[in-house]
mmCIF file with all atom_site columns, C-alpha atoms in Angstrom:
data_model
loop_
_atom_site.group_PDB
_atom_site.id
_atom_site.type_symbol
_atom_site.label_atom_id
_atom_site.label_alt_id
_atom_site.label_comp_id
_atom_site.label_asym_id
_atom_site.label_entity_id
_atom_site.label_seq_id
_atom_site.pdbx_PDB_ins_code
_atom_site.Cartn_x
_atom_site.Cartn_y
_atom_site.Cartn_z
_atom_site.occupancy
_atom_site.B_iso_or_equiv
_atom_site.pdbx_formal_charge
_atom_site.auth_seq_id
_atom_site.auth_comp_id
_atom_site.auth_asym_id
_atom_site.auth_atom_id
_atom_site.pdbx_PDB_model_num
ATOM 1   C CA . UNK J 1 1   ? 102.426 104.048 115.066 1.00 95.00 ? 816 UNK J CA 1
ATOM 2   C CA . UNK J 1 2   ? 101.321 106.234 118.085 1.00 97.00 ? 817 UNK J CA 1
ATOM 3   C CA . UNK J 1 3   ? 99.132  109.295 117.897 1.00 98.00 ? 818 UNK J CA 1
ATOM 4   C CA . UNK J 1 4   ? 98.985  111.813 120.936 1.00 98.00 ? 819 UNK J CA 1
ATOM 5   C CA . UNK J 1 5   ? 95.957  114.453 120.514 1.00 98.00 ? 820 UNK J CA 1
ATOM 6   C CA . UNK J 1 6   ? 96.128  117.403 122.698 1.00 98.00 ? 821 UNK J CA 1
ATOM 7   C CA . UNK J 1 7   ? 95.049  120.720 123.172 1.00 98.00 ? 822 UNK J CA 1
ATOM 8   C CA . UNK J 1 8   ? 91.029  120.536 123.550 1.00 98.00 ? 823 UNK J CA 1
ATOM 9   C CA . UNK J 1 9   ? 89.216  122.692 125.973 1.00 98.00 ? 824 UNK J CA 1
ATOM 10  C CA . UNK J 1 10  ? 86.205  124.997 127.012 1.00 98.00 ? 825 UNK J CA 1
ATOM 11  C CA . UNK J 1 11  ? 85.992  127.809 124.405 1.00 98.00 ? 826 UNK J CA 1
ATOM 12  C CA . UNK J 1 12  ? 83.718  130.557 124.409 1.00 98.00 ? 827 UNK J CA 1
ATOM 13  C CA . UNK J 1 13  ? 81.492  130.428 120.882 1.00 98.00 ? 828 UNK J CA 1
ATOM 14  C CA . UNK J 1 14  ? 83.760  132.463 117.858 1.00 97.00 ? 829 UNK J CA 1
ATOM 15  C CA . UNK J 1 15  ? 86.949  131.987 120.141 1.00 98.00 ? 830 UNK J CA 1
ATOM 16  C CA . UNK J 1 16  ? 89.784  129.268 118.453 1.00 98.00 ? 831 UNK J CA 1
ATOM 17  C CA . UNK J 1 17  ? 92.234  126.634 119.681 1.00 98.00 ? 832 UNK J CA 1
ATOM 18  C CA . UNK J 1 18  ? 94.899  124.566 118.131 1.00 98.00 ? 833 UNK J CA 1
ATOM 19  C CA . UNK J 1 19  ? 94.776  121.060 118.375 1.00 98.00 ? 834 UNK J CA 1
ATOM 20  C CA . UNK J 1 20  ? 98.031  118.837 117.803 1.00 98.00 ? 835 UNK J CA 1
ATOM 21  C CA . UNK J 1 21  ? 98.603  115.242 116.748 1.00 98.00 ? 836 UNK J CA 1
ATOM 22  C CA . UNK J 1 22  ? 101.804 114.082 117.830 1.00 98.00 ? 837 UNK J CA 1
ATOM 23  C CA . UNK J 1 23  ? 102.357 110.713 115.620 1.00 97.00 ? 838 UNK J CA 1
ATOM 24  C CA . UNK J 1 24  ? 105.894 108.827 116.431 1.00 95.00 ? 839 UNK J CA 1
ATOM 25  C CA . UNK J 1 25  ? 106.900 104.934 115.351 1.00 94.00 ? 840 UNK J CA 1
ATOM 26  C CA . UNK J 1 26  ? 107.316 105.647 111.812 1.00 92.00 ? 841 UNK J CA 1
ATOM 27  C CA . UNK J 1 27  ? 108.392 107.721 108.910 1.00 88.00 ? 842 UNK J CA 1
ATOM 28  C CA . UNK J 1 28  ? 105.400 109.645 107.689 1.00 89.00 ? 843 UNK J CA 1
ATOM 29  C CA . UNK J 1 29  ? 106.204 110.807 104.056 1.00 88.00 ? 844 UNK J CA 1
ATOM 30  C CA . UNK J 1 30  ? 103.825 108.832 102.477 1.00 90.00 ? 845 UNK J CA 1
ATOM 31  C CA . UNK J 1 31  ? 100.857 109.172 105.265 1.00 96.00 ? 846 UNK J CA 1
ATOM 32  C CA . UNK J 1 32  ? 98.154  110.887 105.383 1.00 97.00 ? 847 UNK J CA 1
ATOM 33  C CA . UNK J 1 33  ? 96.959  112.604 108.516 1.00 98.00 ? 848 UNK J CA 1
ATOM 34  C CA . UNK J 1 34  ? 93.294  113.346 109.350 1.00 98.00 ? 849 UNK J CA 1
ATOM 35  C CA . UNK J 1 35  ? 91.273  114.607 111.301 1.00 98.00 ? 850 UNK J CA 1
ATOM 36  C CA . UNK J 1 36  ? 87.538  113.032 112.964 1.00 98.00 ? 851 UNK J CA 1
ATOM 37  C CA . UNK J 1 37  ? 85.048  114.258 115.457 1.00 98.00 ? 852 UNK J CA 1
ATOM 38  C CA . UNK J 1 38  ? 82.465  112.927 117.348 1.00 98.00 ? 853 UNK J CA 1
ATOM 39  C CA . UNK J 1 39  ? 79.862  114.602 119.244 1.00 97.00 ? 854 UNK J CA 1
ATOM 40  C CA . UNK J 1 40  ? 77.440  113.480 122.059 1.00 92.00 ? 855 UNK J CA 1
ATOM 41  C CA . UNK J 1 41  ? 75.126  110.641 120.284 1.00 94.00 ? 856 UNK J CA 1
ATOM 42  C CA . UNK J 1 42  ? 76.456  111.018 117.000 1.00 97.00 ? 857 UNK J CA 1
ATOM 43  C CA . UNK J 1 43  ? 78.526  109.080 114.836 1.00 97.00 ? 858 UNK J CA 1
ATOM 44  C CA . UNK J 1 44  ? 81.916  110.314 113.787 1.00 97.00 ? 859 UNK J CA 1
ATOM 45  C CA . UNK J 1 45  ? 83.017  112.736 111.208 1.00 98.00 ? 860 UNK J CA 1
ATOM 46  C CA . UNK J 1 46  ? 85.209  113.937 109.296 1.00 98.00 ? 861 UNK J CA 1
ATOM 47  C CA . UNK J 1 47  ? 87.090  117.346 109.696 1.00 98.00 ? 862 UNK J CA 1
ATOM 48  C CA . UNK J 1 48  ? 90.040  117.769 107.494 1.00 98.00 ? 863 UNK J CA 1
ATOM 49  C CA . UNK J 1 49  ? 93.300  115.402 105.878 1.00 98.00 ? 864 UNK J CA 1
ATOM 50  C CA . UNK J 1 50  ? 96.847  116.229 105.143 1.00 97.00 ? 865 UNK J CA 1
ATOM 51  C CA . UNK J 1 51  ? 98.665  114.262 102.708 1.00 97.00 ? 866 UNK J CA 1
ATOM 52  C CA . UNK J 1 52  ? 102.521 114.518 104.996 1.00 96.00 ? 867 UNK J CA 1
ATOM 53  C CA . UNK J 1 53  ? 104.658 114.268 102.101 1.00 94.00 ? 868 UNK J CA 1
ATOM 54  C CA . UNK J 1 54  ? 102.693 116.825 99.603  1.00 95.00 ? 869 UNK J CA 1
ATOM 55  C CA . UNK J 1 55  ? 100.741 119.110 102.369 1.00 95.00 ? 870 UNK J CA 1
ATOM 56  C CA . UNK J 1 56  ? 97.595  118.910 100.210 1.00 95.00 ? 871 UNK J CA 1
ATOM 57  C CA . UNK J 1 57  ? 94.700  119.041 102.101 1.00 96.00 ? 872 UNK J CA 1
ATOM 58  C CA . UNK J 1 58  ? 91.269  117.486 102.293 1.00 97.00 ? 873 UNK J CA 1
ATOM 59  C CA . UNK J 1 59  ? 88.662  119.680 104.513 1.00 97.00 ? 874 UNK J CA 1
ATOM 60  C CA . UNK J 1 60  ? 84.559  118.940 104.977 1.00 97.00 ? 875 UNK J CA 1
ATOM 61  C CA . UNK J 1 61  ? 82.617  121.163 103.923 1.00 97.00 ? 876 UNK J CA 1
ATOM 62  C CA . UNK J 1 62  ? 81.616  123.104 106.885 1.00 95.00 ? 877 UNK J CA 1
ATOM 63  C CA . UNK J 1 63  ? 84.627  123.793 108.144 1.00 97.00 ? 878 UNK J CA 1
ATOM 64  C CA . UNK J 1 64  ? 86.469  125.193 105.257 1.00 97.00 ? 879 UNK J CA 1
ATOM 65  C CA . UNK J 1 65  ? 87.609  129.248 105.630 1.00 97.00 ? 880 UNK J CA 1
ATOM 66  C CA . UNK J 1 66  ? 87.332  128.526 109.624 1.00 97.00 ? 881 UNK J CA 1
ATOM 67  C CA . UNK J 1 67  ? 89.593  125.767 110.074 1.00 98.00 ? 882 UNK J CA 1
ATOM 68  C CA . UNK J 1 68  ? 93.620  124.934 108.441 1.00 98.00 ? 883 UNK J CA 1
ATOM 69  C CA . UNK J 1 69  ? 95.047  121.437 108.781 1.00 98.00 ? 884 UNK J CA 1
ATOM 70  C CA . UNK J 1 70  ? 98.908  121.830 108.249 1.00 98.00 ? 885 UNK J CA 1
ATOM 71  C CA . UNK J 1 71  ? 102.094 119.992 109.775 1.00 97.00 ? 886 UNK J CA 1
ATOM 72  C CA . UNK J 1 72  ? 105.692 120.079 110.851 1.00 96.00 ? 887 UNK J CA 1
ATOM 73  C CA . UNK J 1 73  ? 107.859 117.950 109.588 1.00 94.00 ? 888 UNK J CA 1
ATOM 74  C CA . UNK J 1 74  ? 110.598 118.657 112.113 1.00 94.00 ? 889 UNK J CA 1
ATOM 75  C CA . UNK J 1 75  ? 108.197 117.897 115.159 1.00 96.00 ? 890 UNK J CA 1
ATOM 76  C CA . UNK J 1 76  ? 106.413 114.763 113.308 1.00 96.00 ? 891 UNK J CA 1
ATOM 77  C CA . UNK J 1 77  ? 103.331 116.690 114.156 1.00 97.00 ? 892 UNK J CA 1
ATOM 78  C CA . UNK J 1 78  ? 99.735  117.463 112.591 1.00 98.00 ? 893 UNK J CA 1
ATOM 79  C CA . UNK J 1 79  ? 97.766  120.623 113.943 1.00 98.00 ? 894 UNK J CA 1
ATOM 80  C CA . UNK J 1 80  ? 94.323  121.609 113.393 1.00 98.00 ? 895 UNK J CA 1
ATOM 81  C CA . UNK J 1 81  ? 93.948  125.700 113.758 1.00 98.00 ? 896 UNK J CA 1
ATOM 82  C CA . UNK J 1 82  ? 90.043  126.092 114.504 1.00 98.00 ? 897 UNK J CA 1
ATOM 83  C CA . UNK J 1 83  ? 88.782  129.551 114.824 1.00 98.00 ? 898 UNK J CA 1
ATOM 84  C CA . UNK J 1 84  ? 85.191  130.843 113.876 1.00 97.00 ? 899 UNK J CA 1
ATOM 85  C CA . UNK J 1 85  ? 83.916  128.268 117.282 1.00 98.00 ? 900 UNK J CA 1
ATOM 86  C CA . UNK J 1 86  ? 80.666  127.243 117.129 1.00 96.00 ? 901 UNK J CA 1
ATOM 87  C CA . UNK J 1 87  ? 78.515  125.340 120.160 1.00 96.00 ? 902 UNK J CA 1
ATOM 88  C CA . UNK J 1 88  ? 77.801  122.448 117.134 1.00 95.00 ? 903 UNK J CA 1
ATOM 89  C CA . UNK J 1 89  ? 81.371  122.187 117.418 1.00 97.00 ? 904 UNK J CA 1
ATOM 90  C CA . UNK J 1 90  ? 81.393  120.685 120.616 1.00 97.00 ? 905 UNK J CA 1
ATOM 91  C CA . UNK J 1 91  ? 82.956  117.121 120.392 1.00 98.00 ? 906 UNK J CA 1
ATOM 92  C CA . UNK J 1 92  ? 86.087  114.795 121.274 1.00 98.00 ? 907 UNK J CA 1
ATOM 93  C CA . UNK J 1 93  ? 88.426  115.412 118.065 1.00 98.00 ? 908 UNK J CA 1
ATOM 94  C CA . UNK J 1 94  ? 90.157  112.589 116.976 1.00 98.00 ? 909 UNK J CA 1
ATOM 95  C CA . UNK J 1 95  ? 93.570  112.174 114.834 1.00 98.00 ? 910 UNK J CA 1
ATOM 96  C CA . UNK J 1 96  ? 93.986  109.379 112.341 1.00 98.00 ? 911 UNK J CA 1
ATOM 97  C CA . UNK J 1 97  ? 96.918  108.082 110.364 1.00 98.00 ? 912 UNK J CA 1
ATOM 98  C CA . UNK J 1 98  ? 97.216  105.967 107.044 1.00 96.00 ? 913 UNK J CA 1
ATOM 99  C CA . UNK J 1 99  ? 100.286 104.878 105.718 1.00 95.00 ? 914 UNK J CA 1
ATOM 100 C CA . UNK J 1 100 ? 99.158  105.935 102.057 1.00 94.00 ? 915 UNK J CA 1
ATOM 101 C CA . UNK J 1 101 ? 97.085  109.055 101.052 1.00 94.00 ? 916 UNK J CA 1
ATOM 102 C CA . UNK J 1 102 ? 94.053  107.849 98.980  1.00 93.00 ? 917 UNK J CA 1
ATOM 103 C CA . UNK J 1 103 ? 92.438  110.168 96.076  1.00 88.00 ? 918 UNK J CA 1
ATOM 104 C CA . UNK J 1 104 ? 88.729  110.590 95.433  1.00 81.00 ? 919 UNK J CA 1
ATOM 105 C CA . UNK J 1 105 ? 87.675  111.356 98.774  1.00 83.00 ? 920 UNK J CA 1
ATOM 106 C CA . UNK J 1 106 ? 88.544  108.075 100.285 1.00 92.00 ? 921 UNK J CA 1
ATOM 107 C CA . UNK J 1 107 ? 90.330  110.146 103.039 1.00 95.00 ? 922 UNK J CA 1
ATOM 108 C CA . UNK J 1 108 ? 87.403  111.331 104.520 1.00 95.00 ? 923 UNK J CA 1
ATOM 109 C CA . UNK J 1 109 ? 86.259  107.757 105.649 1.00 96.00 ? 924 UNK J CA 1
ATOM 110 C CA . UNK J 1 110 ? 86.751  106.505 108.745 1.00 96.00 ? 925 UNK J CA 1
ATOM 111 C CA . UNK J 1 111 ? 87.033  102.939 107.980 1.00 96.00 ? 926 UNK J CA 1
ATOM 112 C CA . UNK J 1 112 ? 89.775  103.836 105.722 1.00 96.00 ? 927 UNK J CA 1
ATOM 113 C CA . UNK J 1 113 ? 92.534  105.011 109.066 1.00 97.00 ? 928 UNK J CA 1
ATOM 114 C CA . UNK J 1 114 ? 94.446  102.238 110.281 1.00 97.00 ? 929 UNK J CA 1
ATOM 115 C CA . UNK J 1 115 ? 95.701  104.400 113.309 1.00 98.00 ? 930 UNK J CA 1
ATOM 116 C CA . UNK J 1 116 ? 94.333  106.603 115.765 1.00 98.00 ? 931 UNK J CA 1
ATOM 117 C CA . UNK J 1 117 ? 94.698  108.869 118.647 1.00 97.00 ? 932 UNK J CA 1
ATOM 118 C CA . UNK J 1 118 ? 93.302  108.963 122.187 1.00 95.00 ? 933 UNK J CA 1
ATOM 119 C CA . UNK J 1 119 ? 90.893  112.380 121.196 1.00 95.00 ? 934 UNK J CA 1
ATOM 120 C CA . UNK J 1 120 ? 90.602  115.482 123.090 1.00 98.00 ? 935 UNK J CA 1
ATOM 121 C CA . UNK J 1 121 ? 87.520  116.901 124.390 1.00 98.00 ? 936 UNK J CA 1
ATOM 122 C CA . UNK J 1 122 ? 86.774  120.792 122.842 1.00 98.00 ? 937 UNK J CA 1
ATOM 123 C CA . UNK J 1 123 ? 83.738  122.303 123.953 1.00 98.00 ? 938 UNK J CA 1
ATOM 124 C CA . UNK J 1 124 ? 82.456  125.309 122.686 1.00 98.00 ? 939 UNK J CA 1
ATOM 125 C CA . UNK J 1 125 ? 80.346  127.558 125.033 1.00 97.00 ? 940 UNK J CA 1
ATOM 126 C CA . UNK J 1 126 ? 76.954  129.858 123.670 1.00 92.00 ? 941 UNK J CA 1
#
């Protein structure tokens, strides 16, 4: 499985940007699809999950009402709509793939993605 991020960049703080995660070298039905961060010095984080088959979604808390997770099927691609930009923001965001949705919040861990993008670097300007 392959994961291509794209579609970081410099963003002024409140602007948005859509990321994509472009995920090829299986069939996804049963995957889930999330979402990580990681800014300067900190450890990483999660952002938000997509079970591919369902389209439920998984989203921490701080990001909820700002940013949507959602995918297309067609494309075998993930996207991550961020608007609402704040400088705390700022990080490389990663994509991370599974080949089985877990329940309970187990999609939020890191440890828990057995594939992962390259990241792309968004950085969100005061």
């Amino acid at each position: 499985v392959q994961l291509q991020a794209s579609g970081g960049g410099l963003v002024q703080t409140g602007g948005s940007l859509r990321l994509s995660c472009a995920a090829s070298g299986d069939t996804f039905n049963n995957y889930g699809i999330g979402w990580f961060r990681q800014a300067p010095g900190k450890e990483r984080e999660f952002v938000a999950a997509i079970r591919w088959g369902t389209g439920s979604t998984l989203y921490e808390d701080s990001v909820k009402g700002r940013f949507t997770i959602s995918r297309d099927r067609a494309k075998n691609t993930v996207y991550l709509q961020m608007s609402g930009l704040k400088p705390d923001n700022t990080a490389v965001y990663y994509c991370a793939a599974r080949p089985r949705w877990l329940v309970g919040g187990g999609m939020s861990k890191s440890s828990e993605y057995d594939y992962w993008g390259q990241g792309t670097l968004v950085t969100v300007s005061s």
